[in-house]
Structures are given as structure tokens and as C-alpha cells.
PDB file of C-alpha atoms in Angstrom:
ATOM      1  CA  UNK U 429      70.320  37.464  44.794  1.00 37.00           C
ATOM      2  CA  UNK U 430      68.992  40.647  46.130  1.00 39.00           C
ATOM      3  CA  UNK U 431      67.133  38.296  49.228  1.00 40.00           C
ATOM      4  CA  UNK U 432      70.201  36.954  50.075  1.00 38.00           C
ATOM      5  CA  UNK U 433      72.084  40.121  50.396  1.00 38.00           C
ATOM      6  CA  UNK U 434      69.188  41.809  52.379  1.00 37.00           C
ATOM      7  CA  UNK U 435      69.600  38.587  54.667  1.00 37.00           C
ATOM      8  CA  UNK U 436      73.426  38.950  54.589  1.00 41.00           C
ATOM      9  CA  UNK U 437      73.413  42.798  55.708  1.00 38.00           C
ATOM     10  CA  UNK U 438      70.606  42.099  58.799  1.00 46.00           C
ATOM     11  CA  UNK U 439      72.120  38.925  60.325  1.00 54.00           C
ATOM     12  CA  UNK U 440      73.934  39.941  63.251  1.00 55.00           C
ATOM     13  CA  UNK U 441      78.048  38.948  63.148  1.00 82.00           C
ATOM     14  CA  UNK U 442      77.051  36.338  66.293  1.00 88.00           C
ATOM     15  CA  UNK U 443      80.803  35.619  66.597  1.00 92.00           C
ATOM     16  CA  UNK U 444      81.613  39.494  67.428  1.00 95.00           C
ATOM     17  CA  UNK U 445      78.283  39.704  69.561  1.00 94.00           C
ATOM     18  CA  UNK U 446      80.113  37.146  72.231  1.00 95.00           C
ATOM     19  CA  UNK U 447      83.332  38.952  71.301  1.00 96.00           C
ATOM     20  CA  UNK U 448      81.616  41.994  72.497  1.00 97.00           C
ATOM     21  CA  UNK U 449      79.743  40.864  74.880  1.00 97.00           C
ATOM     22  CA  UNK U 450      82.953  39.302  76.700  1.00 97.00           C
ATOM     23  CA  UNK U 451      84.437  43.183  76.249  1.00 97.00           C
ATOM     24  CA  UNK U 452      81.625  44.685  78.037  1.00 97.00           C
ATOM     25  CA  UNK U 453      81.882  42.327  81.277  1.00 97.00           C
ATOM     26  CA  UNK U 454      85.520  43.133  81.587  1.00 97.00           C
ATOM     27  CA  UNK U 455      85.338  46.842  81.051  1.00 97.00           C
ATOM     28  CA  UNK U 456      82.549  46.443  83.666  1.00 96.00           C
ATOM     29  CA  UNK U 457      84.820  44.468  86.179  1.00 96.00           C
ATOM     30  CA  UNK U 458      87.784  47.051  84.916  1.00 95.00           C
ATOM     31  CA  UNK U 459      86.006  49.961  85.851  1.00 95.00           C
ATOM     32  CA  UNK U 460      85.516  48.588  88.891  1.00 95.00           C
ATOM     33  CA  UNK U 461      89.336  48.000  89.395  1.00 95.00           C
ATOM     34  CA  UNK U 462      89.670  51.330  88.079  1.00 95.00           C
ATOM     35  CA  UNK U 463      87.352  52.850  90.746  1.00 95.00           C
ATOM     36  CA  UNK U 464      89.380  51.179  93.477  1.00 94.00           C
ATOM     37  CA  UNK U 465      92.906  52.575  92.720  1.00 93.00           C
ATOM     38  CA  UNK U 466      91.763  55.423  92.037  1.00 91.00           C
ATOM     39  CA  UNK U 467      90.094  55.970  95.767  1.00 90.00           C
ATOM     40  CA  UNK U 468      93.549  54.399  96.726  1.00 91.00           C
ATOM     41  CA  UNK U 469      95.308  57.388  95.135  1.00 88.00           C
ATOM     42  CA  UNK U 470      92.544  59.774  96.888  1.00 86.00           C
ATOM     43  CA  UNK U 471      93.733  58.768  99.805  1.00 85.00           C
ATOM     44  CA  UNK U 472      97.050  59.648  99.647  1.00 82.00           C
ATOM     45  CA  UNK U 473      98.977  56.615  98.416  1.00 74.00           C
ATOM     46  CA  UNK U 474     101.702  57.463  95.927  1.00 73.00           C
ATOM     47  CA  UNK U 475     102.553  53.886  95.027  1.00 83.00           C
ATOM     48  CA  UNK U 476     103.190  54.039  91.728  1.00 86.00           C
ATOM     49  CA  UNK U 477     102.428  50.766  90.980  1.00 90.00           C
ATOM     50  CA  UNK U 478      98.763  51.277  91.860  1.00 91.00           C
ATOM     51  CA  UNK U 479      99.134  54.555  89.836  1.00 90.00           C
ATOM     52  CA  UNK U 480     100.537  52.832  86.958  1.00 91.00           C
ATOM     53  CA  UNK U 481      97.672  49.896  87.171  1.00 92.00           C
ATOM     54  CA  UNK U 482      94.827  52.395  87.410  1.00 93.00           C
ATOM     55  CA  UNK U 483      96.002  54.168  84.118  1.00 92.00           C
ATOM     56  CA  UNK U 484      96.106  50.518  82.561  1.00 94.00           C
ATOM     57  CA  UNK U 485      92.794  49.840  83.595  1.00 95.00           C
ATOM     58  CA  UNK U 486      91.907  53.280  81.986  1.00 94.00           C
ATOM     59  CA  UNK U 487      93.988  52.388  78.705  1.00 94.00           C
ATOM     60  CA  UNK U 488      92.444  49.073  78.196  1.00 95.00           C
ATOM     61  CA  UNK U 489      88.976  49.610  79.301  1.00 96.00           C
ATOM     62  CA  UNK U 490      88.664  52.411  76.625  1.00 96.00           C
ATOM     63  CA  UNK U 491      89.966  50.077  74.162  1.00 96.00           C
ATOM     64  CA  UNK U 492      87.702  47.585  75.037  1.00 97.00           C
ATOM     65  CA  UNK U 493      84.868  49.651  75.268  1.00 97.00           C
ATOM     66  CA  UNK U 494      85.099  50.385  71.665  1.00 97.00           C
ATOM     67  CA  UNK U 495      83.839  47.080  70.617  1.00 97.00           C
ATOM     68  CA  UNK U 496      81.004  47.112  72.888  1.00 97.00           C
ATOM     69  CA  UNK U 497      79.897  50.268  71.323  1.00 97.00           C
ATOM     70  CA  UNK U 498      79.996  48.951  67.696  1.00 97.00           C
ATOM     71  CA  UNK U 499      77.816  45.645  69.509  1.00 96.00           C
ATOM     72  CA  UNK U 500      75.176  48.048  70.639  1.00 97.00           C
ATOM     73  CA  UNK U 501      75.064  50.337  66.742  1.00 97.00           C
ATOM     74  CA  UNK U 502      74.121  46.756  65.819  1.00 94.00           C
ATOM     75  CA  UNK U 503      71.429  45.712  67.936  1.00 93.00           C
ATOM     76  CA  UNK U 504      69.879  49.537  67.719  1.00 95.00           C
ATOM     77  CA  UNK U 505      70.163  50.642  64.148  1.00 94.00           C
ATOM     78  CA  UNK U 506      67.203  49.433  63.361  1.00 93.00           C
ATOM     79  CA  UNK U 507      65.342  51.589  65.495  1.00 95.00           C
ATOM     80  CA  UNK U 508      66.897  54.628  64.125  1.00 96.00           C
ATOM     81  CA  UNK U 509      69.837  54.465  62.061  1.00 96.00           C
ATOM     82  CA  UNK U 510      71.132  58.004  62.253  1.00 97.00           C
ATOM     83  CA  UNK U 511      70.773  58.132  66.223  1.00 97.00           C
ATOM     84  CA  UNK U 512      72.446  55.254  66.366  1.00 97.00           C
ATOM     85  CA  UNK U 513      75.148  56.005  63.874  1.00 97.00           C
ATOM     86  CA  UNK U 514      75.896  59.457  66.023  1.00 97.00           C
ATOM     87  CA  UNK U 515      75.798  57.623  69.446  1.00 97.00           C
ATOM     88  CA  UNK U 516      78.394  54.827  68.112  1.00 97.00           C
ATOM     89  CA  UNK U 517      80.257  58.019  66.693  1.00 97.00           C
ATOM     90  CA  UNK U 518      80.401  59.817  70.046  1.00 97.00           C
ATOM     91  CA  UNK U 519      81.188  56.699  72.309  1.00 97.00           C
ATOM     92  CA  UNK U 520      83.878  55.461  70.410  1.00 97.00           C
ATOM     93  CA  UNK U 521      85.092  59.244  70.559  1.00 96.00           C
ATOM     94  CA  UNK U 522      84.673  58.945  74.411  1.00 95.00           C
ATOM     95  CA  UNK U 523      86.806  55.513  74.207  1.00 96.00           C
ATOM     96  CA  UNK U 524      89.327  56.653  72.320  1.00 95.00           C
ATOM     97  CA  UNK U 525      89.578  59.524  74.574  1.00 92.00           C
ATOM     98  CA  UNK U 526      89.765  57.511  77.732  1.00 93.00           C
ATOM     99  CA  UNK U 527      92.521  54.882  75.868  1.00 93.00           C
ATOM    100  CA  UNK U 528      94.589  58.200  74.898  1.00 91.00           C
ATOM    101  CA  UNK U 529      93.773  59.450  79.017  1.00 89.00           C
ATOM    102  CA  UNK U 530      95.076  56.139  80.677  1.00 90.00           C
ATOM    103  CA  UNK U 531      98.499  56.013  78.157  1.00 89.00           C
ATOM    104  CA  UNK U 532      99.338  59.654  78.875  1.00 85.00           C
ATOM    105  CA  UNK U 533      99.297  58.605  82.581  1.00 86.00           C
ATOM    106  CA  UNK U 534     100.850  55.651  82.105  1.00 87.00           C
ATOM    107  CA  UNK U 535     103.554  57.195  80.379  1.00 83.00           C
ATOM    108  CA  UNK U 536     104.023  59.881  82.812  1.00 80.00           C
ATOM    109  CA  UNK U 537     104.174  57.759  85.685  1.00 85.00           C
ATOM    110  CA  UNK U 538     106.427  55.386  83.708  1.00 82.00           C
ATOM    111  CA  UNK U 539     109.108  58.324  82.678  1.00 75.00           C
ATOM    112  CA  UNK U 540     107.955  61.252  84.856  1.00 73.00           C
ATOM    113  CA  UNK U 541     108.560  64.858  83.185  1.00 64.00           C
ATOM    114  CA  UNK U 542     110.166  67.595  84.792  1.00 59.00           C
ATOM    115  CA  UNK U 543     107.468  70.006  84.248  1.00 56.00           C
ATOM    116  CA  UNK U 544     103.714  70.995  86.113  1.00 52.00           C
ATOM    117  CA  UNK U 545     101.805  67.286  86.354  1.00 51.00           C
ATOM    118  CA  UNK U 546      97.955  68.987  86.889  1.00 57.00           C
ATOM    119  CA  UNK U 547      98.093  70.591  83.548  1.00 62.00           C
ATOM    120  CA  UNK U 548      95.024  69.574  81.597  1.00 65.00           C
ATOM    121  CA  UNK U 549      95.650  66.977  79.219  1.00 66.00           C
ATOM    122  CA  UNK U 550      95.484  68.461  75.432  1.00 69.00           C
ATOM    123  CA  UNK U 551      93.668  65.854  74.043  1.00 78.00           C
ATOM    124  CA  UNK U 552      91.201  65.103  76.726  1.00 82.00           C
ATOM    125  CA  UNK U 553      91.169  68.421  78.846  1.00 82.00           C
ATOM    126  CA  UNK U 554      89.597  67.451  82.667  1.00 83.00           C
ATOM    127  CA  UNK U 555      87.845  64.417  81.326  1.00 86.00           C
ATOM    128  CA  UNK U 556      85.620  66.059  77.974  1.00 89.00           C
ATOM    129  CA  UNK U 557      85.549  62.579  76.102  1.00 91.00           C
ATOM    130  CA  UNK U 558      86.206  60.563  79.148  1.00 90.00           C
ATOM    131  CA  UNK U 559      83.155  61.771  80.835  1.00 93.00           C
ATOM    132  CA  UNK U 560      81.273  64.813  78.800  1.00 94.00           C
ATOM    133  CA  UNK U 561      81.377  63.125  75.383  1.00 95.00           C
ATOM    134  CA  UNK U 562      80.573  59.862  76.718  1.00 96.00           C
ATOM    135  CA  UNK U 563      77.892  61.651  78.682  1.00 97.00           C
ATOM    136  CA  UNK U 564      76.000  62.165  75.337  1.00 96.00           C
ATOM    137  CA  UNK U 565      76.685  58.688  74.002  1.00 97.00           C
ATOM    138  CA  UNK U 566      75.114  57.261  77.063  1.00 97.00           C
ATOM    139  CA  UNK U 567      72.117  59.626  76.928  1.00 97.00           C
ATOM    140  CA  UNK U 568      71.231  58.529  73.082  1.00 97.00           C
ATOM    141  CA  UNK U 569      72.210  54.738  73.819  1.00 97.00           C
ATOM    142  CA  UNK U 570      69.618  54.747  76.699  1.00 97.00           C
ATOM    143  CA  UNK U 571      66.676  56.911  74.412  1.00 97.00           C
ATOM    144  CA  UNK U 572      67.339  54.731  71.838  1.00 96.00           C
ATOM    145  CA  UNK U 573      66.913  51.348  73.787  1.00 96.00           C
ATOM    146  CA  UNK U 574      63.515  52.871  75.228  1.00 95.00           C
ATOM    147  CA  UNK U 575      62.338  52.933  71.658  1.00 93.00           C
ATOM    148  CA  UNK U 576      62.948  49.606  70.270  1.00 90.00           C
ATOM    149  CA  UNK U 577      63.238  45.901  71.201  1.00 89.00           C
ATOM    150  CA  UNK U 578      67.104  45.774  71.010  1.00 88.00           C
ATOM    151  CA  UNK U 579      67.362  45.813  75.213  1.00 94.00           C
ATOM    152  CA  UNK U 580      65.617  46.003  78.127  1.00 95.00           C
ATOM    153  CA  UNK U 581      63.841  48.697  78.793  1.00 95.00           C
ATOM    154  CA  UNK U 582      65.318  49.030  82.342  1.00 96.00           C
ATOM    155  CA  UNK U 583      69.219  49.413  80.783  1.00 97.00           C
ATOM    156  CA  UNK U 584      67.872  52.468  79.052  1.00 97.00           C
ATOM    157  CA  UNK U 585      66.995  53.535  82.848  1.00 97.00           C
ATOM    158  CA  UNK U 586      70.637  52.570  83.632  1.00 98.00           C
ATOM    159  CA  UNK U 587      72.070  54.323  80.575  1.00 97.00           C
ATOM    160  CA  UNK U 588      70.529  57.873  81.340  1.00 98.00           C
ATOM    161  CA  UNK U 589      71.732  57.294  85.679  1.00 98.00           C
ATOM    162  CA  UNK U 590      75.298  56.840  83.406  1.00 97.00           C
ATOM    163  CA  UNK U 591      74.756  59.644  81.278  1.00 98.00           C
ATOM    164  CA  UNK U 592      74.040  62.230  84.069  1.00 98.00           C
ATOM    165  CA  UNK U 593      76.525  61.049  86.690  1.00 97.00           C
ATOM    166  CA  UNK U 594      79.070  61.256  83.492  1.00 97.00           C
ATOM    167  CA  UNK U 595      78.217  64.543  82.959  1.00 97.00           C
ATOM    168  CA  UNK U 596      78.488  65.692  86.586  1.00 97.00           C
ATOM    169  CA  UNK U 597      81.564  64.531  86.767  1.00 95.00           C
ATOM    170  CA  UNK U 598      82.650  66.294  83.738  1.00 93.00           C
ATOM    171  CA  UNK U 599      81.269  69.694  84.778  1.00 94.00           C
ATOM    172  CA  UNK U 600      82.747  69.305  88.017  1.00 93.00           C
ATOM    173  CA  UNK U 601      86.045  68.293  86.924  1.00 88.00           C
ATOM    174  CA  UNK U 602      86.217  71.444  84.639  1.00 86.00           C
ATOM    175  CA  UNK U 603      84.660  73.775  87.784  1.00 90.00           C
ATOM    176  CA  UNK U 604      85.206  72.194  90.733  1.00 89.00           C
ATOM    177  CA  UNK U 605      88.251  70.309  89.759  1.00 81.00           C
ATOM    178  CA  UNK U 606      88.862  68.813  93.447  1.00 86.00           C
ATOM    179  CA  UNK U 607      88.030  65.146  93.004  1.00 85.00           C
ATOM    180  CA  UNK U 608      87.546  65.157  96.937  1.00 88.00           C
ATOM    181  CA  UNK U 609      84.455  67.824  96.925  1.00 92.00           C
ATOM    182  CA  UNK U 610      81.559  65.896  98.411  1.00 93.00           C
ATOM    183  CA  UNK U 611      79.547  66.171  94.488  1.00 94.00           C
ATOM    184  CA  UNK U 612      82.310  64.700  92.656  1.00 93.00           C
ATOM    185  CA  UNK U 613      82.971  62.283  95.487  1.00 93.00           C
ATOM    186  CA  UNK U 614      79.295  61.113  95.461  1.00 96.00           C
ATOM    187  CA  UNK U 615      79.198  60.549  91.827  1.00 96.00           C
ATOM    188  CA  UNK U 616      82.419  59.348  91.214  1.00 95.00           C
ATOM    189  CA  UNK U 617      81.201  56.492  93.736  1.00 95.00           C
ATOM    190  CA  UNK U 618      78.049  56.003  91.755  1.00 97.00           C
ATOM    191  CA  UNK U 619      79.252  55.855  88.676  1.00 97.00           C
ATOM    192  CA  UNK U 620      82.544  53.885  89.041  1.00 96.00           C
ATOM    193  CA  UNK U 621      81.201  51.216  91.887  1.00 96.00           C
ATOM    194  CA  UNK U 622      77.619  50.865  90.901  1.00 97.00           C
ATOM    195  CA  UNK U 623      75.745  52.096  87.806  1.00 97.00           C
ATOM    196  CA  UNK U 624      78.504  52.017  85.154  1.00 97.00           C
ATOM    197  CA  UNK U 625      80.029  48.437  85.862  1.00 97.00           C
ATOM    198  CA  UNK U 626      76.065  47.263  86.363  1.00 97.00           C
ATOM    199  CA  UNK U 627      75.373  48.781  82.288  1.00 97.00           C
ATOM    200  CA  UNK U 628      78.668  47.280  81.086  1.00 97.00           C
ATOM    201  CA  UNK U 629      77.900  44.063  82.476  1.00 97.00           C
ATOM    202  CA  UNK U 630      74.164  43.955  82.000  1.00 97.00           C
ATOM    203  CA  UNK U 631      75.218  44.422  77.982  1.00 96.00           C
ATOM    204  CA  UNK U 632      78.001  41.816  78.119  1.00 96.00           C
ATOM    205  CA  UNK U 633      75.202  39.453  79.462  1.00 96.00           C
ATOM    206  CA  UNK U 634      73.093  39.968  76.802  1.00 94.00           C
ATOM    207  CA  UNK U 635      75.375  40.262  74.288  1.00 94.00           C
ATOM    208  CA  UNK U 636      76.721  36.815  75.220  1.00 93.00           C
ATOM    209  CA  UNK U 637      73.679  35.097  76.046  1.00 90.00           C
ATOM    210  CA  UNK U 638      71.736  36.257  72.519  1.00 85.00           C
ATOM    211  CA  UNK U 639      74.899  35.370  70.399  1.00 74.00           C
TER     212      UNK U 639
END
């Protein structure tokens, strides 16, 4: 009895690996989409239907993203439970932040108030879950895949590009705060059009293909 619950406890749930795995390659794709309005709004356009869409893409892809993150505790537990158990902590921290992010924009642009519209948000003030948090969760994700056989080596490579662009753009956002300075610009690009869509979708890959 005691074999068959030690067998029970280590066999991955394949059904919520492809689940997962799906969830990755659309928060990929999303941010993406994401990265695209939001250069749209740069630019000066103050459609708000491409404002409301980029704060969906924000909503969702932070709700999404929080399955992806319980995926990865799975496949990296075993290489250090407590590490893993804090990254999964902090990313779905980061999600939940970004989810909360995109509906307080949504909602703004979909009943404006009458009051100042820069004000940092309370619950994620200039992006500290979105990007700082996150940030962290990327850096231990990408440490922890270097260390065991749960992924390729070269996505922890990805994961620490994701966890220092994420964390220029948070220290930027809280100093700089002009999304259009050249820094934030360059790694806003990076981040949204190349290395964090390539890690989402990399894992959804694997995910799928291992389920």
C-alpha cells in the first residue's frame, strides 16, 4: 500500500501537463499580442478598443500563466523542493498581479473615472509583481532547471535573459517611469517580442509533447 501511494504522489497529472502546456503557448502568443497594442498605444493611438484588448491580453495571460507555473513546481520539485515551492509561490504572485493589472485597466477604460489616470496602481504599484516579482520567479525557475533533468538546459539560459529584462523593466518603471526612454524601450522589445513568448512557448512544447 505504501508503493502504491509513493507511485501515486510521483506520477505526473499527464492530463494537466497538456492542459498546461496548451496555457503556456497561448500566454506566449498573448504576450505577443500584448506587446503589439501596447507599442500601438506608444505611439499615440487612443483607440480604446486596442486599449481595452491589450488589458485583456494582460488579464488573461496572467490567469493563464498560473497554470503553467504549477506545470513547472511539478517537473522541478524534485530537484529541490523548497526552491521550487518559493518560485511557484512568487510566480503565481506575479500572475495574480498581472490578472489584477489588466482588470483594473480594463475597468478603467470600460467606465473611465473622473480622477488622475497615472496614479500607481495600489495593488501592483509600476509593475512590482508584473515585472519585479516575476523577475525573481524567473531567476529561480531558470537556476533550478540548470540543476536537474526537468528541462533543457538552454530554457534555464532563456529564463535568467527573462528574469533580468523583467527586472529592468521594473526598476525603470519605478525610476524612469517613461516607457519611451531608449532602456525601457529596448527591453520592453526584448522581453515582450522575443525572449518571453520564446520561454512560454518553449515550455508549452514540452509540456505538451512529454504529456
Amino acid at each position: 500500500m505504501a508503493a502504491m501511494s509513493e507511485v501515486s504522489r510521483s506520477d505526473p497529472d499527464r492530463g494537466f501537463e497538456r492542459f498546461a502546456g496548451t496555457c503556456a503557448i497561448v500566454v506566449g502568443l498573448g504576450g505577443l499580442a500584448y506587446s503589439i497594442s501596447f507599442v500601438m498605444i506608444l505611439r499615440g493611438s487612443s483607440n480604446r478598443t486596442i486599449a481595452g484588448t491589450n488589458a485583456v491580453f494582460l488579464l488573461l495571460g496572467g490567469i493563464l500563466t498560473t497554470a503553467v507555473f504549477v506545470a513547472i513546481y511539478n517537473r522541478l520539485r524534485e530537484t529541490s523542493p523548497s526552491f521550487a515551492l518559493w518560485a511557484l509561490a512568487l510566480g503565481e504572485l506575479g500572475a495574480a498581479g498581472a490578472a489584477i493589472h489588466g482588470g483594473f485597466n480594463l475597468a478603467s477604460i470600460i467606465h473611465p473615472s473622473q480622477g488622475a489616470t497615472d496614479l500607481p496602481s495600489s495593488i501592483d504599484p509600476r509593475g512590482l509583481l508584473t515585472f519585479g516579482v516575476t523577475a525573481i520567479a524567473f531567476f529561480v525557475i531558470a537556476w533550478l532547471i540548470g540543476r536537474g533533468p526537468g528541462f533543457p538546459r538552454g530554457l534555464g539560459y532563456l529564463g535568467y535573459a527573462a528574469a533580468i529584462l523583467s527586472m529592468v523593466l521594473y526598476i525603470g518603471r519605478l525610476t524612469i517611469v517613461n516607457p519611451k526612454n531608449p532602456l525601457m524601450l529596448t527591453a520592453a522589445v526584448l522581453a515582450g517580442f522575443i525572449v518571453n513568448p520564446l520561454w512560454y512557448a518553449w515550455i508549452g512544447v514540452r509540456l505538451r509533447k512529454e504529456a
